[in-house]
Short mmCIF file of N, CA and C in Angstrom, two decimals:
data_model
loop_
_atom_site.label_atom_id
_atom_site.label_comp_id
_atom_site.label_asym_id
_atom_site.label_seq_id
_atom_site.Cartn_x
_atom_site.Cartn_y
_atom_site.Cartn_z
N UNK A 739 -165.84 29.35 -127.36
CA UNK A 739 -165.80 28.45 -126.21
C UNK A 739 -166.69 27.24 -126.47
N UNK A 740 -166.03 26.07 -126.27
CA UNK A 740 -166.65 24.77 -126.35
C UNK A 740 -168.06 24.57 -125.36
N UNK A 741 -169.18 23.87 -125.56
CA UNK A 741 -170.23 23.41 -124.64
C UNK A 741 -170.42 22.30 -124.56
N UNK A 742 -170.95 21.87 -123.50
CA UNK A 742 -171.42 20.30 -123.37
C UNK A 742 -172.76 20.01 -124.95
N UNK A 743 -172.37 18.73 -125.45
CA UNK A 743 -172.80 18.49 -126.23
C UNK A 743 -172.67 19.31 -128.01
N UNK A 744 -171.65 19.91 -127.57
CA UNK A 744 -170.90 20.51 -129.41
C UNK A 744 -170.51 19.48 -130.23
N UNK A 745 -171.10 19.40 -131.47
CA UNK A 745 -170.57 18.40 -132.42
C UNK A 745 -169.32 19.00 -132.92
N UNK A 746 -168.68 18.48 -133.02
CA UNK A 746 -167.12 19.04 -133.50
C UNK A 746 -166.33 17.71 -134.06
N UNK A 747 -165.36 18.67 -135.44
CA UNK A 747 -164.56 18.18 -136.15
C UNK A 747 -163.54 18.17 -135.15
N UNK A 748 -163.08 16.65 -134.83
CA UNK A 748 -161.49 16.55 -134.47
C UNK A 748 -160.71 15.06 -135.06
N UNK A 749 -159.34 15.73 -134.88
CA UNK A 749 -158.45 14.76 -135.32
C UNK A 749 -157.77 13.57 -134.45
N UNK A 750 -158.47 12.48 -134.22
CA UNK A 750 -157.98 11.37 -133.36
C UNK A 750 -156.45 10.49 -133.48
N UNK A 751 -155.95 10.86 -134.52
CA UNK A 751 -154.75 10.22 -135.16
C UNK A 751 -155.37 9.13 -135.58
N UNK A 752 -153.96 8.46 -135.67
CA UNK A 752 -154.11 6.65 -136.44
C UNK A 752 -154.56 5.85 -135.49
N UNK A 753 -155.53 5.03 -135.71
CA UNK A 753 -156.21 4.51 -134.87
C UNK A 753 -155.83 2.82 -134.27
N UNK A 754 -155.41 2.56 -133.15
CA UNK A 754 -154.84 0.95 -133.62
C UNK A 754 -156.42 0.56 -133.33
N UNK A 755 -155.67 -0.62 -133.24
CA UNK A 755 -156.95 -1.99 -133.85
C UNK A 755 -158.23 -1.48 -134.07
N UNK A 756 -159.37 -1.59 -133.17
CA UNK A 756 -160.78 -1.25 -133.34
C UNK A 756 -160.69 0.17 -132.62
N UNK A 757 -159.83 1.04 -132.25
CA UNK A 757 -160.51 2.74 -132.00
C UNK A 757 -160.86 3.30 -132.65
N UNK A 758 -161.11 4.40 -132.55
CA UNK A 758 -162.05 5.17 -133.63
C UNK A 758 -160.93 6.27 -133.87
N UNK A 759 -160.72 6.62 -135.29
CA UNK A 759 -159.96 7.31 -135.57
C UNK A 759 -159.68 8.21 -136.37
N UNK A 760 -158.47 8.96 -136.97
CA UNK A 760 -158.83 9.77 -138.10
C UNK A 760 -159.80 11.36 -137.53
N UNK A 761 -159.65 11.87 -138.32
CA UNK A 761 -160.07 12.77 -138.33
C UNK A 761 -162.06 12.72 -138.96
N UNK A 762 -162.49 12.85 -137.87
CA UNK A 762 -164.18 12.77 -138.22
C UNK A 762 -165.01 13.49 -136.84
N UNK A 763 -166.56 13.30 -136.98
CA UNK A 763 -167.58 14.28 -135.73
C UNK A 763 -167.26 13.37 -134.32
N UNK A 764 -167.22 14.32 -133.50
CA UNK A 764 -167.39 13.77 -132.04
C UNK A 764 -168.49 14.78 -131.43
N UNK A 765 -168.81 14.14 -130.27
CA UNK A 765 -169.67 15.46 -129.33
C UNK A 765 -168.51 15.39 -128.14
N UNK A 766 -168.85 16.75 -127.49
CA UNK A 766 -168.81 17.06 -126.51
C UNK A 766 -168.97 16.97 -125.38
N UNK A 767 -168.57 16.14 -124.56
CA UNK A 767 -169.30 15.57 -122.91
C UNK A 767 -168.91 16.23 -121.79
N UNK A 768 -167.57 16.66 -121.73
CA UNK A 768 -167.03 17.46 -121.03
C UNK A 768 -168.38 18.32 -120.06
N UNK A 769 -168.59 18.23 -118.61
CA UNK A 769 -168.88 19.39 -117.88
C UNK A 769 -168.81 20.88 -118.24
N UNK A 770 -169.86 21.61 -118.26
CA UNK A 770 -169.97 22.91 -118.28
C UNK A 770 -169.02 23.32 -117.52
N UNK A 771 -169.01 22.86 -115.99
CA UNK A 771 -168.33 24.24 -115.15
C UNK A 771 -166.82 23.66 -115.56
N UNK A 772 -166.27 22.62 -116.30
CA UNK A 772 -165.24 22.38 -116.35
C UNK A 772 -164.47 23.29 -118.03
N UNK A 773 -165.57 23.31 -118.31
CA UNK A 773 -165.56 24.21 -120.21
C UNK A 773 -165.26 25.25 -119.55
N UNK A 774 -165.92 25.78 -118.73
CA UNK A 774 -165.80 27.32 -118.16
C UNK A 774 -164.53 27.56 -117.93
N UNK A 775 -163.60 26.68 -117.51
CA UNK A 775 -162.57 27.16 -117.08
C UNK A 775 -161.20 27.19 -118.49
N UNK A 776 -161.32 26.90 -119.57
CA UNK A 776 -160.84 26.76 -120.71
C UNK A 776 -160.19 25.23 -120.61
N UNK A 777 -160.28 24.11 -120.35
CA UNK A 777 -159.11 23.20 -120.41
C UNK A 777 -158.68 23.04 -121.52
N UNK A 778 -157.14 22.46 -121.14
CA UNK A 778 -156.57 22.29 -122.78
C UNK A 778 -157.03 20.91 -122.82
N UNK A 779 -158.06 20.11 -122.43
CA UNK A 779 -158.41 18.87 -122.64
C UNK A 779 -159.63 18.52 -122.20
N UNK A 780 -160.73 17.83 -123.15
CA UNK A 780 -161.73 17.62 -123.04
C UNK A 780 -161.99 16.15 -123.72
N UNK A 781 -163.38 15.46 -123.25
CA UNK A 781 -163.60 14.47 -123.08
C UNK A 781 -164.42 14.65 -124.84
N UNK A 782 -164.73 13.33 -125.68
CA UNK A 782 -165.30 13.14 -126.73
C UNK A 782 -165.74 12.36 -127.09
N UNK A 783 -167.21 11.63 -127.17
CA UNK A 783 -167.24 10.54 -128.46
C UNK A 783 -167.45 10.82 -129.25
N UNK A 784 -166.40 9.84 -130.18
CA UNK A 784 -166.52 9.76 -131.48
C UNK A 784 -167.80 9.45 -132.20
N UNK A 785 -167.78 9.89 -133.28
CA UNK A 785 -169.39 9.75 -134.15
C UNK A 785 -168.76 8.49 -135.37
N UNK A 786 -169.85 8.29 -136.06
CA UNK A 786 -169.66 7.27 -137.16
C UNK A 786 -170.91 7.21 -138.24
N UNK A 787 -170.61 6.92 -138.79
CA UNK A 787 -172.06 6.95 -140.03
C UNK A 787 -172.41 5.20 -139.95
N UNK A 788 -171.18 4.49 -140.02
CA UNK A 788 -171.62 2.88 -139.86
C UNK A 788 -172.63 2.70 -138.52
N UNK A 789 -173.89 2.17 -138.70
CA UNK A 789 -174.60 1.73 -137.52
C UNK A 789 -174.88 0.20 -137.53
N UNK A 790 -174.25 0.56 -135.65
CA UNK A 790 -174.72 -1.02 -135.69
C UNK A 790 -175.80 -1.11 -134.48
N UNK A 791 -175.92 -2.76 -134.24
CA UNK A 791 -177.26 -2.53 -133.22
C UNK A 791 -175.80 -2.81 -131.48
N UNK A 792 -176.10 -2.32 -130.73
CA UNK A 792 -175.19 -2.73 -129.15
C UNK A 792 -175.71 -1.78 -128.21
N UNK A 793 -175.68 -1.60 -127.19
CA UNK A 793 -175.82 -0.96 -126.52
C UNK A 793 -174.93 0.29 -125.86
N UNK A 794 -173.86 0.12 -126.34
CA UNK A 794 -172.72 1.16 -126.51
C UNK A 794 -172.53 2.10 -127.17
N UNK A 795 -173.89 2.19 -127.99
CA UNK A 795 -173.76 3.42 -129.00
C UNK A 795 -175.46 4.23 -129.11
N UNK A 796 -175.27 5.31 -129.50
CA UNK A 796 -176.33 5.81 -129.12
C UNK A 796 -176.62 6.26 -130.68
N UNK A 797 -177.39 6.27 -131.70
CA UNK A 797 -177.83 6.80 -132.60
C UNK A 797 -178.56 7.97 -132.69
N UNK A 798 -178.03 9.44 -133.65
CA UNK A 798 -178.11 10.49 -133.65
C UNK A 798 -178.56 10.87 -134.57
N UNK A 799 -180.01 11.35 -134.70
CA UNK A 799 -180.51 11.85 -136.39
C UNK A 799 -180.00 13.44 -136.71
N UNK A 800 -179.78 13.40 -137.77
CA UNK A 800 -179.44 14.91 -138.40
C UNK A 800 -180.54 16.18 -137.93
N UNK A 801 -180.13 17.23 -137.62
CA UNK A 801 -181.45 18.19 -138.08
C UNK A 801 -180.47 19.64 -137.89
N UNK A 802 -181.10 20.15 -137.66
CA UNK A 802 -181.13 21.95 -137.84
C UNK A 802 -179.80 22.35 -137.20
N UNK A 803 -179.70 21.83 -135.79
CA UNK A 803 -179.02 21.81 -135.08
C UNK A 803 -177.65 21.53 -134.61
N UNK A 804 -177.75 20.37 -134.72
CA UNK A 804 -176.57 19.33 -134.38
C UNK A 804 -175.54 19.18 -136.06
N UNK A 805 -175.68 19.81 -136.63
CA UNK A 805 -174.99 20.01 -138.22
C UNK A 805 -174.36 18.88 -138.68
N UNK A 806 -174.73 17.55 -138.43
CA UNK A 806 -174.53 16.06 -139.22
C UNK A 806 -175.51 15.76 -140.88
N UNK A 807 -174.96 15.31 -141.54
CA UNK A 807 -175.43 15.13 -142.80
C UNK A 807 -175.94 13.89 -142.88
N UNK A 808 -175.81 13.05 -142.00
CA UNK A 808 -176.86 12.10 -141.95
C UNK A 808 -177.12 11.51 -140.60
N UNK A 809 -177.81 9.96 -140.54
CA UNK A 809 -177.69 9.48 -139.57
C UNK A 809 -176.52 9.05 -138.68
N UNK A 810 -176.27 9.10 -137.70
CA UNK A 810 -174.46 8.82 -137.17
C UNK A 810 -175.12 8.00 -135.84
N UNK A 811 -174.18 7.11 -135.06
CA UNK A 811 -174.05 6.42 -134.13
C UNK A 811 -172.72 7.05 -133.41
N UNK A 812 -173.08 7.51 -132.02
CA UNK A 812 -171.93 8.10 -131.07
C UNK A 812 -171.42 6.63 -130.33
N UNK A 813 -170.36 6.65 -130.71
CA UNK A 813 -169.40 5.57 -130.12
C UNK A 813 -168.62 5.47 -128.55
N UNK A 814 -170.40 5.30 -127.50
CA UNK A 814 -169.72 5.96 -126.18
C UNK A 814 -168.41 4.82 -125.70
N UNK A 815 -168.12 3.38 -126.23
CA UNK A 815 -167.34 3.04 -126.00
C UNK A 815 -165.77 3.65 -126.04
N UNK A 816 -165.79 4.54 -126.82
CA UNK A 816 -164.81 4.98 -127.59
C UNK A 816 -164.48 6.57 -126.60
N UNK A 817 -164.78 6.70 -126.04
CA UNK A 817 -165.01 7.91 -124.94
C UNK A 817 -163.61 7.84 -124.60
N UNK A 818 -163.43 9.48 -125.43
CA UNK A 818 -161.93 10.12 -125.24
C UNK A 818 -161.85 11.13 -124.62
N UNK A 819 -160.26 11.35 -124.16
CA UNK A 819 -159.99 12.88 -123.66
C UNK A 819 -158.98 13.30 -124.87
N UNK A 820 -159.18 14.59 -125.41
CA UNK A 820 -158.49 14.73 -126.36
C UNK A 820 -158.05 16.04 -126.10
N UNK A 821 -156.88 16.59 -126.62
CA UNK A 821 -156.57 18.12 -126.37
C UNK A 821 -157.32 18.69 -127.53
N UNK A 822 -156.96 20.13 -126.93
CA UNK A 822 -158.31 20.81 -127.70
C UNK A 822 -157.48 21.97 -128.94
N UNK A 823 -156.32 21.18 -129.05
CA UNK A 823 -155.38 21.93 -130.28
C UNK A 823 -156.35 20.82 -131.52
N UNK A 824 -156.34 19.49 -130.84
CA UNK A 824 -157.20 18.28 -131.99
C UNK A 824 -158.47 18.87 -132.36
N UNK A 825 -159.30 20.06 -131.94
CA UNK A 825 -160.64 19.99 -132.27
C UNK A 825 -160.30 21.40 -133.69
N UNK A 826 -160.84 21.16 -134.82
CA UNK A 826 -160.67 21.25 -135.79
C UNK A 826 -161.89 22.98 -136.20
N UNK A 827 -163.15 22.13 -136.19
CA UNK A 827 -164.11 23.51 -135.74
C UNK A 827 -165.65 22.52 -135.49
N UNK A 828 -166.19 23.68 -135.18
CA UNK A 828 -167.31 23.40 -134.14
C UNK A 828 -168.25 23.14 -135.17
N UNK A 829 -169.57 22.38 -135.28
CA UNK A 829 -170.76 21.75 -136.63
C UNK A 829 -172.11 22.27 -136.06
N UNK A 830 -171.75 22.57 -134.85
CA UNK A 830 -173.56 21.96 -134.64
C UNK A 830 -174.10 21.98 -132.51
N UNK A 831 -174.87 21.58 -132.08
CA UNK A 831 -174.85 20.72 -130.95
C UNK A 831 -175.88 19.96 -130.91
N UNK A 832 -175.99 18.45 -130.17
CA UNK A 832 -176.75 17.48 -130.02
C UNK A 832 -178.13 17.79 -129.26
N UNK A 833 -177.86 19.00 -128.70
CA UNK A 833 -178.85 19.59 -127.06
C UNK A 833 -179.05 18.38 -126.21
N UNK A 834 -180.11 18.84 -125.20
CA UNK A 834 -180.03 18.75 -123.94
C UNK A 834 -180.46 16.77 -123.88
N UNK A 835 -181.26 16.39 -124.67
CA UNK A 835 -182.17 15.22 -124.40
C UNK A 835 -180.96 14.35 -124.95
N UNK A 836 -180.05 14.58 -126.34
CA UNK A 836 -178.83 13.45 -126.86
C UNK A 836 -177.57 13.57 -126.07
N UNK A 837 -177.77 14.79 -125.62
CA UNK A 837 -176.29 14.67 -124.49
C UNK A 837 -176.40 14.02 -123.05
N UNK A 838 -178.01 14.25 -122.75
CA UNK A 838 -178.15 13.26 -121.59
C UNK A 838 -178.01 11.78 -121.95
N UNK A 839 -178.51 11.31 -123.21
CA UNK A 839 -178.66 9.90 -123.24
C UNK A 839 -176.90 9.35 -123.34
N UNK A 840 -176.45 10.31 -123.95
CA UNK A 840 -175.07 9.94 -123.77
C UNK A 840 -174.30 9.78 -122.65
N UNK A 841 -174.43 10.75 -122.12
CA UNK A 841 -173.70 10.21 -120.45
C UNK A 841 -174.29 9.53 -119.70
N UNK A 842 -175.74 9.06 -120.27
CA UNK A 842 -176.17 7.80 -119.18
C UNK A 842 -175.27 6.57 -120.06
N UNK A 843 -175.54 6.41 -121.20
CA UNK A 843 -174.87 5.43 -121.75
C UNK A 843 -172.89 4.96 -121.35
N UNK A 844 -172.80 6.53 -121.01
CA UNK A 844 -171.38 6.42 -120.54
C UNK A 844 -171.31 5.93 -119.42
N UNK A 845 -172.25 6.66 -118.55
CA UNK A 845 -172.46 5.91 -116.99
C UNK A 845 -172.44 4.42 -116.65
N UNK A 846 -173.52 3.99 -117.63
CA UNK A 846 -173.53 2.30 -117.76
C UNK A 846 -171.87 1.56 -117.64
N UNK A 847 -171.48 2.19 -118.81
CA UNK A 847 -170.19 1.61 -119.45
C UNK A 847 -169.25 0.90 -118.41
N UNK A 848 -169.31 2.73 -117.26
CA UNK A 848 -168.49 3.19 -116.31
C UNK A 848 -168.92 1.97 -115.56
N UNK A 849 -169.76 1.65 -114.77
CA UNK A 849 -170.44 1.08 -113.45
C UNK A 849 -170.24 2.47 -113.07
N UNK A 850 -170.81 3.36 -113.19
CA UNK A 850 -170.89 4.85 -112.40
C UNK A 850 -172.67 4.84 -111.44
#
């Protein structure tokens, strides 16, 4: 069962213009009580190893945990719902302090 903040391999397809695409790491944003219930669809940003400086992206260091091989930038612009036949297998999780900064960053995005 998936959790809020799981790094996971999924497959985005072909990507047009600037989305993020291909098959590479996303996290997990999706709600707990909404994981609980199995959906066949959950929310994702995409990860990236290219960093840049914006405020739309949140930079993620490797460690023990979160099972990335290096530094990555989560692409909250890029904030997908993807079915969960696309998620490939599970790496890692970000925990509690990178999954918050992420959905504030999403929040922003939103005007939430």
């Amino acid at each position: 069962m998936l959790t809020p903040g799981d790094v996971v391999e999924v497959d985005l397809g072909m990507p047009a213009g600037s989305e993020a695409g291909l098959r590479r790491l996303a996290v997990v944003v999706t709600a707990r009580r909404i994981l609980r219930g199995g959906p066949n669809v959950v929310q994702v940003i995409p990860l990236t190893r290219t960093i840049r400086s914006g405020g739309s992206e949140v930079l993620i260091a490797p460690d023990d945990g979160n099972g990335l091989d290096g530094p990555s930038a989560a692409q909250c612009q890029h904030l997908r719902s993807v079915a969960t036949t696309r998620i490939q297998q599970r790496r890692g999780n970000v925990g509690p302090l990178v999954l918050a900064e992420l959905r504030e960053t999403v929040a922003l995005l939103l005007d939430l």
